PDB file of C-alpha atoms in Angstrom:
ATOM      1  CA  ARG A   1      70.416  94.910 109.523  1.00 71.00           C
ATOM      2  CA  LYS A   2      73.617  96.820 110.719  1.00 80.00           C
ATOM      3  CA  GLU A   3      73.582 100.450 110.211  1.00 87.00           C
ATOM      4  CA  VAL A   4      76.904 100.237 108.584  1.00 91.00           C
ATOM      5  CA  GLU A   5      78.136  97.280 107.055  1.00 93.00           C
ATOM      6  CA  GLN A   6      81.942  96.565 106.101  1.00 94.00           C
ATOM      7  CA  ASP A   7      83.571  93.610 104.827  1.00 93.00           C
ATOM      8  CA  PRO A   8      86.503  92.682 107.562  1.00 92.00           C
ATOM      9  CA  GLY A   9      89.018  91.330 105.207  1.00 91.00           C
ATOM     10  CA  PRO A  10      91.832  91.175 105.406  1.00 94.00           C
ATOM     11  CA  PHE A  11      92.399  92.307 101.964  1.00 95.00           C
ATOM     12  CA  ASN A  12      96.001  90.983 101.218  1.00 97.00           C
ATOM     13  CA  VAL A  13      97.499  92.880  98.426  1.00 97.00           C
ATOM     14  CA  PRO A  14     101.057  93.381  96.695  1.00 97.00           C
ATOM     15  CA  GLU A  15     102.870  96.499  96.842  1.00 98.00           C
ATOM     16  CA  GLY A  16     101.733  98.994  94.277  1.00 97.00           C
ATOM     17  CA  ALA A  17      98.177  97.312  93.818  1.00 97.00           C
ATOM     18  CA  THR A  18      95.231  99.537  93.534  1.00 97.00           C
ATOM     19  CA  VAL A  19      92.686  97.947  96.083  1.00 97.00           C
ATOM     20  CA  ALA A  20      89.067  99.230  96.908  1.00 96.00           C
ATOM     21  CA  PHE A  21      86.806  98.858  99.875  1.00 93.00           C
ATOM     22  CA  ASN A  22      83.025  99.488  99.836  1.00 94.00           C
ATOM     23  CA  CYS A  23      80.815 100.146 102.866  1.00 95.00           C
ATOM     24  CA  THR A  24      76.740 100.394 102.668  1.00 95.00           C
ATOM     25  CA  TYR A  25      74.785 101.942 104.964  1.00 94.00           C
ATOM     26  CA  SER A  26      70.918 101.580 105.775  1.00 92.00           C
ATOM     27  CA  ASN A  27      69.990 105.151 106.804  1.00 86.00           C
ATOM     28  CA  SER A  28      68.913 107.077 103.803  1.00 84.00           C
ATOM     29  CA  ALA A  29      68.717 110.258 106.090  1.00 84.00           C
ATOM     30  CA  SER A  30      72.639 109.641 106.759  1.00 83.00           C
ATOM     31  CA  GLN A  31      74.092 113.106 105.728  1.00 82.00           C
ATOM     32  CA  SER A  32      77.880 112.942 106.536  1.00 88.00           C
ATOM     33  CA  PHE A  33      80.236 110.404 105.545  1.00 92.00           C
ATOM     34  CA  PHE A  34      83.958 109.676 106.645  1.00 93.00           C
ATOM     35  CA  TRP A  35      86.503 107.303 106.336  1.00 96.00           C
ATOM     36  CA  TYR A  36      88.887 106.576 109.196  1.00 96.00           C
ATOM     37  CA  ARG A  37      92.073 105.029 109.363  1.00 97.00           C
ATOM     38  CA  GLN A  38      93.436 102.631 112.460  1.00 96.00           C
ATOM     39  CA  ASP A  39      96.595 101.234 113.118  1.00 96.00           C
ATOM     40  CA  CYS A  40      96.622  98.119 115.432  1.00 93.00           C
ATOM     41  CA  ARG A  41      96.721  99.770 119.060  1.00 91.00           C
ATOM     42  CA  LYS A  42      96.275 102.961 118.045  1.00 95.00           C
ATOM     43  CA  GLU A  43      93.522 105.629 118.010  1.00 96.00           C
ATOM     44  CA  PRO A  44      91.432 105.862 114.739  1.00 96.00           C
ATOM     45  CA  LYS A  45      92.487 108.930 112.536  1.00 95.00           C
ATOM     46  CA  LEU A  46      90.608 110.938 110.210  1.00 93.00           C
ATOM     47  CA  LEU A  47      91.305 109.603 106.420  1.00 95.00           C
ATOM     48  CA  MET A  48      89.365 111.812 104.611  1.00 94.00           C
ATOM     49  CA  SER A  49      85.650 113.330 104.550  1.00 91.00           C
ATOM     50  CA  VAL A  50      83.358 111.631 101.569  1.00 92.00           C
ATOM     51  CA  TYR A  51      81.645 114.418  99.675  1.00 85.00           C
ATOM     52  CA  SER A  52      78.406 113.768  97.182  1.00 86.00           C
ATOM     53  CA  SER A  53      80.610 114.750  93.996  1.00 87.00           C
ATOM     54  CA  GLY A  54      83.545 112.386  95.158  1.00 88.00           C
ATOM     55  CA  ASN A  55      86.764 113.508  96.217  1.00 92.00           C
ATOM     56  CA  GLU A  56      90.136 112.543  95.980  1.00 94.00           C
ATOM     57  CA  ASP A  57      93.587 112.986  98.074  1.00 93.00           C
ATOM     58  CA  GLY A  58      96.400 111.954  96.739  1.00 96.00           C
ATOM     59  CA  ARG A  59      96.531 108.065  96.180  1.00 97.00           C
ATOM     60  CA  PHE A  60      93.168 108.275  97.956  1.00 97.00           C
ATOM     61  CA  THR A  61      89.546 108.468  96.248  1.00 97.00           C
ATOM     62  CA  ALA A  62      86.294 108.439  98.141  1.00 96.00           C
ATOM     63  CA  GLN A  63      83.217 108.130  96.531  1.00 96.00           C
ATOM     64  CA  LEU A  64      79.416 108.212  97.510  1.00 95.00           C
ATOM     65  CA  ASN A  65      76.665 106.501  95.795  1.00 93.00           C
ATOM     66  CA  ARG A  66      73.371 107.652  97.670  1.00 92.00           C
ATOM     67  CA  ALA A  67      71.191 105.838  95.296  1.00 92.00           C
ATOM     68  CA  SER A  68      72.580 102.373  96.258  1.00 93.00           C
ATOM     69  CA  GLN A  69      73.714 103.760  99.810  1.00 94.00           C
ATOM     70  CA  TYR A  70      77.096 103.049  99.919  1.00 93.00           C
ATOM     71  CA  ILE A  71      80.704 104.705  99.879  1.00 95.00           C
ATOM     72  CA  SER A  72      83.903 103.706  98.685  1.00 96.00           C
ATOM     73  CA  LEU A  73      87.601 104.117  99.247  1.00 97.00           C
ATOM     74  CA  LEU A  74      90.112 103.470  96.779  1.00 97.00           C
ATOM     75  CA  ILE A  75      93.556 103.462  97.091  1.00 98.00           C
ATOM     76  CA  ARG A  76      96.098 103.551  94.321  1.00 98.00           C
ATOM     77  CA  ASP A  77      99.876 102.289  94.303  1.00 98.00           C
ATOM     78  CA  SER A  78      99.480 100.701  97.849  1.00 98.00           C
ATOM     79  CA  LYS A  79     102.329 100.951 100.219  1.00 97.00           C
ATOM     80  CA  LEU A  80     103.463  98.868 103.340  1.00 97.00           C
ATOM     81  CA  SER A  81     102.529 101.836 105.314  1.00 97.00           C
ATOM     82  CA  ASP A  82      98.916 101.610 103.967  1.00 98.00           C
ATOM     83  CA  SER A  83      98.349  98.304 105.934  1.00 98.00           C
ATOM     84  CA  ALA A  84      95.724  99.438 108.850  1.00 97.00           C
ATOM     85  CA  THR A  85      92.016  99.007 109.389  1.00 97.00           C
ATOM     86  CA  TYR A  86      89.829 101.334 107.368  1.00 97.00           C
ATOM     87  CA  LEU A  87      86.783 102.394 109.522  1.00 96.00           C
ATOM     88  CA  CYS A  88      83.519 103.645 107.564  1.00 95.00           C
ATOM     89  CA  VAL A  89      81.797 105.961 109.343  1.00 93.00           C
ATOM     90  CA  LEU A  90      78.412 107.913 108.970  1.00 91.00           C
ATOM     91  CA  SER A  91      76.271 110.434 110.509  1.00 87.00           C
ATOM     92  CA  SER A  92      72.471 111.363 110.423  1.00 79.00           C
ATOM     93  CA  GLY A  93      73.060 114.988 110.791  1.00 70.00           C
ATOM     94  CA  THR A  94      73.327 114.893 114.515  1.00 69.00           C
ATOM     95  CA  TYR A  95      76.475 114.487 116.459  1.00 74.00           C
ATOM     96  CA  LYS A  96      76.457 111.060 116.412  1.00 80.00           C
ATOM     97  CA  TYR A  97      78.661 109.035 114.684  1.00 86.00           C
ATOM     98  CA  ILE A  98      77.716 105.557 113.395  1.00 88.00           C
ATOM     99  CA  PHE A  99      80.916 103.508 113.109  1.00 91.00           C
ATOM    100  CA  GLY A 100      81.324 100.381 110.725  1.00 92.00           C
ATOM    101  CA  THR A 101      83.688  97.326 112.321  1.00 91.00           C
ATOM    102  CA  GLY A 102      86.186  98.026 109.858  1.00 94.00           C
ATOM    103  CA  THR A 103      88.132  96.397 107.122  1.00 96.00           C
ATOM    104  CA  ARG A 104      91.376  95.191 107.374  1.00 96.00           C
ATOM    105  CA  LEU A 105      94.070  95.921 104.541  1.00 97.00           C
ATOM    106  CA  LYS A 106      97.507  94.203 104.638  1.00 97.00           C
ATOM    107  CA  VAL A 107      99.910  95.356 102.022  1.00 97.00           C
ATOM    108  CA  LEU A 108     102.610  92.855 101.136  1.00 97.00           C
ATOM    109  CA  ALA A 109     106.148  93.091  99.923  1.00 94.00           C
TER     110      ALA A 109
ATOM    111  CA  ASP B   1      99.840 120.309 116.101  1.00 73.00           C
ATOM    112  CA  ALA B   2      96.659 120.033 118.630  1.00 86.00           C
ATOM    113  CA  ARG B   3      95.901 116.937 119.831  1.00 94.00           C
ATOM    114  CA  VAL B   4      93.194 115.326 122.069  1.00 97.00           C
ATOM    115  CA  THR B   5      95.182 114.102 125.257  1.00 97.00           C
ATOM    116  CA  GLN B   6      93.829 111.466 127.444  1.00 98.00           C
ATOM    117  CA  THR B   7      95.064 109.672 130.825  1.00 97.00           C
ATOM    118  CA  PRO B   8      96.223 107.171 132.026  1.00 98.00           C
ATOM    119  CA  ARG B   9      96.664 105.573 128.677  1.00 97.00           C
ATOM    120  CA  ASP B  10      96.982 102.339 130.609  1.00 97.00           C
ATOM    121  CA  LYS B  11      94.928 101.100 133.825  1.00 98.00           C
ATOM    122  CA  VAL B  12      94.891  97.535 135.756  1.00 98.00           C
ATOM    123  CA  THR B  13      92.505  97.494 138.358  1.00 97.00           C
ATOM    124  CA  GLU B  14      90.676  94.865 140.450  1.00 97.00           C
ATOM    125  CA  MET B  15      86.809  94.111 140.026  1.00 97.00           C
ATOM    126  CA  GLY B  16      85.134  96.601 142.288  1.00 97.00           C
ATOM    127  CA  GLN B  17      87.527  99.537 142.397  1.00 97.00           C
ATOM    128  CA  GLU B  18      86.760 102.799 140.935  1.00 97.00           C
ATOM    129  CA  VAL B  19      88.302 104.103 137.654  1.00 98.00           C
ATOM    130  CA  THR B  20      88.638 107.555 136.496  1.00 98.00           C
ATOM    131  CA  MET B  21      89.466 108.331 132.582  1.00 98.00           C
ATOM    132  CA  ARG B  22      90.529 112.043 132.050  1.00 98.00           C
ATOM    133  CA  CYS B  23      90.456 113.718 128.572  1.00 98.00           C
ATOM    134  CA  GLN B  24      91.798 117.321 127.242  1.00 98.00           C
ATOM    135  CA  PRO B  25      89.659 118.012 124.113  1.00 97.00           C
ATOM    136  CA  ILE B  26      91.472 120.308 121.503  1.00 96.00           C
ATOM    137  CA  LEU B  27      91.352 123.640 122.354  1.00 94.00           C
ATOM    138  CA  GLY B  28      88.156 125.335 120.560  1.00 92.00           C
ATOM    139  CA  HIS B  29      86.416 122.350 120.115  1.00 93.00           C
ATOM    140  CA  ASN B  30      82.733 122.332 121.814  1.00 90.00           C
ATOM    141  CA  THR B  31      81.924 118.756 121.426  1.00 92.00           C
ATOM    142  CA  VAL B  32      83.387 115.631 123.366  1.00 94.00           C
ATOM    143  CA  PHE B  33      82.609 112.245 122.631  1.00 95.00           C
ATOM    144  CA  TRP B  34      83.548 108.982 125.089  1.00 96.00           C
ATOM    145  CA  TYR B  35      83.770 105.607 122.861  1.00 96.00           C
ATOM    146  CA  ARG B  36      84.697 102.166 123.852  1.00 96.00           C
ATOM    147  CA  GLN B  37      86.079  99.825 121.537  1.00 95.00           C
ATOM    148  CA  THR B  38      86.343  96.014 122.104  1.00 91.00           C
ATOM    149  CA  MET B  39      87.215  93.377 119.813  1.00 83.00           C
ATOM    150  CA  MET B  40      84.043  92.167 119.755  1.00 79.00           C
ATOM    151  CA  GLN B  41      81.765  95.140 119.685  1.00 79.00           C
ATOM    152  CA  GLY B  42      83.751  97.461 117.614  1.00 83.00           C
ATOM    153  CA  LEU B  43      83.565 101.345 118.488  1.00 89.00           C
ATOM    154  CA  GLU B  44      80.505 102.135 120.598  1.00 90.00           C
ATOM    155  CA  LEU B  45      79.302 105.771 121.527  1.00 91.00           C
ATOM    156  CA  LEU B  46      79.188 106.104 125.389  1.00 94.00           C
ATOM    157  CA  ALA B  47      78.423 109.783 125.680  1.00 94.00           C
ATOM    158  CA  TYR B  48      78.697 113.056 124.238  1.00 90.00           C
ATOM    159  CA  PHE B  49      78.785 116.512 125.226  1.00 93.00           C
ATOM    160  CA  ARG B  50      78.354 120.111 123.332  1.00 91.00           C
ATOM    161  CA  ASN B  51      79.104 123.417 124.996  1.00 91.00           C
ATOM    162  CA  ARG B  52      79.944 121.012 128.313  1.00 93.00           C
ATOM    163  CA  ALA B  53      76.134 120.201 128.339  1.00 92.00           C
ATOM    164  CA  PRO B  54      75.457 116.121 128.266  1.00 90.00           C
ATOM    165  CA  LEU B  55      73.487 115.523 124.940  1.00 88.00           C
ATOM    166  CA  ASP B  56      73.660 111.748 125.295  1.00 85.00           C
ATOM    167  CA  ASP B  57      74.709 109.162 127.524  1.00 85.00           C
ATOM    168  CA  SER B  58      72.143 106.409 125.944  1.00 85.00           C
ATOM    169  CA  GLY B  59      75.176 104.146 125.347  1.00 86.00           C
ATOM    170  CA  MET B  60      76.496 104.383 128.736  1.00 91.00           C
ATOM    171  CA  PRO B  61      75.469 101.686 131.682  1.00 88.00           C
ATOM    172  CA  LYS B  62      74.115 103.970 134.071  1.00 87.00           C
ATOM    173  CA  ASP B  63      74.319 102.197 137.040  1.00 92.00           C
ATOM    174  CA  ARG B  64      78.032 102.252 137.083  1.00 96.00           C
ATOM    175  CA  PHE B  65      79.244 104.969 134.265  1.00 96.00           C
ATOM    176  CA  SER B  66      79.290 108.466 134.559  1.00 96.00           C
ATOM    177  CA  ALA B  67      80.555 111.177 132.231  1.00 96.00           C
ATOM    178  CA  GLU B  68      81.217 114.653 133.248  1.00 95.00           C
ATOM    179  CA  MET B  69      83.093 118.191 131.894  1.00 96.00           C
ATOM    180  CA  PRO B  70      83.922 119.885 135.056  1.00 94.00           C
ATOM    181  CA  ASP B  71      85.235 122.977 132.549  1.00 93.00           C
ATOM    182  CA  ALA B  72      85.632 123.379 128.890  1.00 92.00           C
ATOM    183  CA  THR B  73      89.254 121.702 128.920  1.00 95.00           C
ATOM    184  CA  LEU B  74      88.479 118.472 130.799  1.00 97.00           C
ATOM    185  CA  ALA B  75      86.467 115.647 130.380  1.00 97.00           C
ATOM    186  CA  THR B  76      85.971 112.624 133.081  1.00 97.00           C
ATOM    187  CA  LEU B  77      84.748 109.156 132.682  1.00 97.00           C
ATOM    188  CA  LYS B  78      84.307 107.441 135.705  1.00 97.00           C
ATOM    189  CA  ILE B  79      83.458 103.476 136.327  1.00 97.00           C
ATOM    190  CA  GLN B  80      82.189 102.666 140.129  1.00 97.00           C
ATOM    191  CA  PRO B  81      82.452  99.860 140.997  1.00 96.00           C
ATOM    192  CA  SER B  82      84.460  98.172 137.618  1.00 97.00           C
ATOM    193  CA  GLU B  83      83.914  94.820 136.221  1.00 97.00           C
ATOM    194  CA  PRO B  84      86.146  92.397 134.058  1.00 97.00           C
ATOM    195  CA  ARG B  85      83.687  93.147 131.218  1.00 95.00           C
ATOM    196  CA  ASP B  86      84.156  97.079 131.448  1.00 96.00           C
ATOM    197  CA  SER B  87      87.992  96.033 130.044  1.00 96.00           C
ATOM    198  CA  ALA B  88      88.463  97.839 126.529  1.00 96.00           C
ATOM    199  CA  VAL B  89      90.366 100.706 125.092  1.00 97.00           C
ATOM    200  CA  TYR B  90      88.163 103.821 126.035  1.00 98.00           C
ATOM    201  CA  PHE B  91      88.636 106.879 123.675  1.00 98.00           C
ATOM    202  CA  CYS B  92      87.793 110.420 123.974  1.00 97.00           C
ATOM    203  CA  ALA B  93      87.369 112.428 120.598  1.00 95.00           C
ATOM    204  CA  SER B  94      86.477 116.395 120.139  1.00 94.00           C
ATOM    205  CA  GLY B  95      85.358 118.120 117.440  1.00 91.00           C
ATOM    206  CA  VAL B  96      83.583 121.541 116.186  1.00 86.00           C
ATOM    207  CA  GLY B  97      79.815 121.203 115.688  1.00 73.00           C
ATOM    208  CA  GLY B  98      79.999 117.357 115.837  1.00 63.00           C
ATOM    209  CA  TYR B  99      82.126 117.435 112.081  1.00 75.00           C
ATOM    210  CA  GLU B 100      85.336 115.697 111.833  1.00 82.00           C
ATOM    211  CA  GLN B 101      85.783 114.086 115.152  1.00 90.00           C
ATOM    212  CA  TYR B 102      89.471 113.811 116.551  1.00 93.00           C
ATOM    213  CA  PHE B 103      90.266 111.002 118.732  1.00 96.00           C
ATOM    214  CA  GLY B 104      93.154 111.039 121.647  1.00 97.00           C
ATOM    215  CA  PRO B 105      95.303 107.960 122.036  1.00 97.00           C
ATOM    216  CA  GLY B 106      92.923 106.206 124.488  1.00 97.00           C
ATOM    217  CA  THR B 107      92.960 104.483 127.848  1.00 98.00           C
ATOM    218  CA  ARG B 108      93.471 100.673 127.901  1.00 97.00           C
ATOM    219  CA  LEU B 109      91.629  99.773 130.821  1.00 98.00           C
ATOM    220  CA  THR B 110      91.889  95.903 132.241  1.00 97.00           C
ATOM    221  CA  VAL B 111      89.735  94.774 135.355  1.00 98.00           C
ATOM    222  CA  THR B 112      90.895  91.589 136.786  1.00 97.00           C
TER     223      THR B 112
END
């Protein structure tokens, strides 16, 4: 079983829609969680950290469910500019990041 | 707006040649990471440094890859000799204490 698993998508959604991605992880000792965004032929960019209590940044909401070992990302009111690959990232307290292979999102006009 | 910089941005070379990629981490960051990304494998950690000391390079093919930090403002990744299977995008990232890594624009390497 992979340490981090994501649905590769693509998720095709119309502008204005709400879309959610989940990411499951196998190591219960994982301590830090992040969502990164990667545009085509660009570097990954930190979108948001994921806190135990859940956190929101504008149209983006991230949640952590330790019992079921998954994190989620919810995007409300999708924009064309949200089209990208979303990478789930976790760390077990060392410097080592484990990246998921990403979920592709396409927001359609 | 502090950023990680990488050079070169693109490199095309022939099999057997030496390739050196350079990275300037964000000033004040004490951890530096080298990653490789391919369509098939996604992002793979090759090596990371803390305070210029190598902490883990287990993801790197030892016989041909080497990573160094000659000073706090420069990290290098060298491949010698290069092979076609090394074709990928190589990213450098830096951070403070390993939390929230910031990526450079990458070096797109093509080995023919």
